[in-house]
Amino acid sequence: MAKTWRCAVVGTGVVGEWHVKLLPTFPNAKLVAVCDVDGAKAAEKLKKNNITGVAVYTSEAEMLAKEQIDIVHVCTPSGDHLAPAIMAMEAGKNVITEKPMEIKLDRIEKMHAVAKEKGVRIAGIFQNRWNESNRTIKKAVEEGRFGTLSFGACYTPWYRTDGYYRDGGWRGTWAMDGGGAIMNQSVHAIDLLQWIMGPIKVVSAHASSRIHPEIEVEDTLACSLTFANGAHGVIMGTTAMYPGGGVRIEVGGADGTAISEGGLKRFAFRDKRPEDQELLEKLNTKKSTTAGGSSATDVELDLHYRNISAILDSWDRGEDAETHPMESRKAVAIILAMYESAKKGGVPVEVK
Ligand SMILES: NC(=O)c1ccc[n+]([C@@H]2O[C@H](COP(=O)([O-])OP(=O)(O)OC[C@H]3O[C@@H](n4cnc5c(N)ncnc54)[C@H](O)[C@@H]3O)[C@@H](O)[C@H]2O)c1
């Protein structure tokens, strides 16, 4: 019989609540404890979602000492993933972190090293990898259906209010958010772009805060880039485009073009296959076109479910999950290169 994973959530804000809501719906997981420095908030999230019999803590150390836990879900601010993750792994627990796994490469590498040292596993959330349209485009790249790839782009034209940045006190700060529209929001699309197209070699970016005077980071960035395979591309991300639209991924080459934007909008190849039209009809949904576009709370939880489920299945098989640290590191490396380039006025910077 498959193992039942005993889970705890650290950080019960916007996204911690998603994990709190989802975990009781898994056949092979059980939510046993929650922890937040604001204990009243954690208790309130359980009450709001009619979840009973789950212990509430304000100290992760105390929770780890008292509860029998297999996995700690780290849902704290992005620049505060390292400490809760290391504490959990040092106590012999596995870890699932929200995106980005951390905001600096050395911190992600440290998390990877501690997991190896302690013989536990760690994986990140990048739920959009479980979106059917994105998976379909990736599969077509793997099958070589685009021929020589010429272009790949991702656009995250979102909108966030000043209130969004004030809330929680950490968003829009270099220390805790690690950046702005790119590190927090566009990280999803950037991960998809490199996952589908392959590694990005060099970036040249420009960035500033256009409409959020209170934040120290960018609310808008535009970048041109070259992939390791020689294709060219574009990344744009913003939280300054009211009312916020859908994330768009474009891939094209000698033999085909594909576009996902809240569904599969284009899937056209020189070698036409009957199933292409069926896929377009099946995946061309309007439902989630602007998911996440105007607020952090209009995101469907189904993709989180699939992401967590895939992690548990890999771990059940005794394997690392697809979103293991060195995989989660890739989008952060691209983002940090873009920031370096923007800081230096757009000079080309190699991705580490
Ligand atoms: N996957 C997604 O689509 C998605 C969407 C939004 C946010 N996120 C990520 O989720 C993480 C949290 O974002 P959020 O919007 O939920 O933030 P939030 O501010 O709403 O919640 C963070 C919570 O963590 C608590 N906290 C802070 N430090 C703590 C600590 N050391 N120990 C215990 N609790 C602590 C805070 O009190 C707060 O309740 C971020 O890394 C963010 O990038 C992911």
mmCIF file of N, CA and C in Angstrom, residues 20 46 138 220 226 284:
data_model
loop_
_atom_site.group_PDB
_atom_site.id
_atom_site.type_symbol
_atom_site.label_atom_id
_atom_site.label_comp_id
_atom_site.label_asym_id
_atom_site.label_seq_id
_atom_site.Cartn_x
_atom_site.Cartn_y
_atom_site.Cartn_z
ATOM 1 N N VAL A 20 -2.859 24.203 2.815
ATOM 2 C CA VAL A 20 -3.720 23.753 3.914
ATOM 3 C C VAL A 20 -5.032 23.182 3.366
ATOM 4 N N LEU A 46 -7.356 27.408 9.352
ATOM 5 C CA LEU A 46 -7.928 26.066 9.549
ATOM 6 C C LEU A 46 -9.438 26.172 9.731
ATOM 7 N N LYS A 138 5.824 21.337 -24.805
ATOM 8 C CA LYS A 138 7.134 20.738 -24.467
ATOM 9 C C LYS A 138 7.321 19.405 -25.199
ATOM 10 N N THR A 220 8.371 46.359 -13.856
ATOM 11 C CA THR A 220 8.331 46.096 -15.297
ATOM 12 C C THR A 220 9.743 45.793 -15.799
ATOM 13 N N THR A 226 19.288 35.015 -25.865
ATOM 14 C CA THR A 226 19.673 33.948 -26.796
ATOM 15 C C THR A 226 19.749 32.637 -26.014
ATOM 16 N N ASN A 284 -8.059 24.661 -25.786
ATOM 17 C CA ASN A 284 -8.227 26.096 -26.045
ATOM 18 C C ASN A 284 -9.322 26.663 -25.161
#
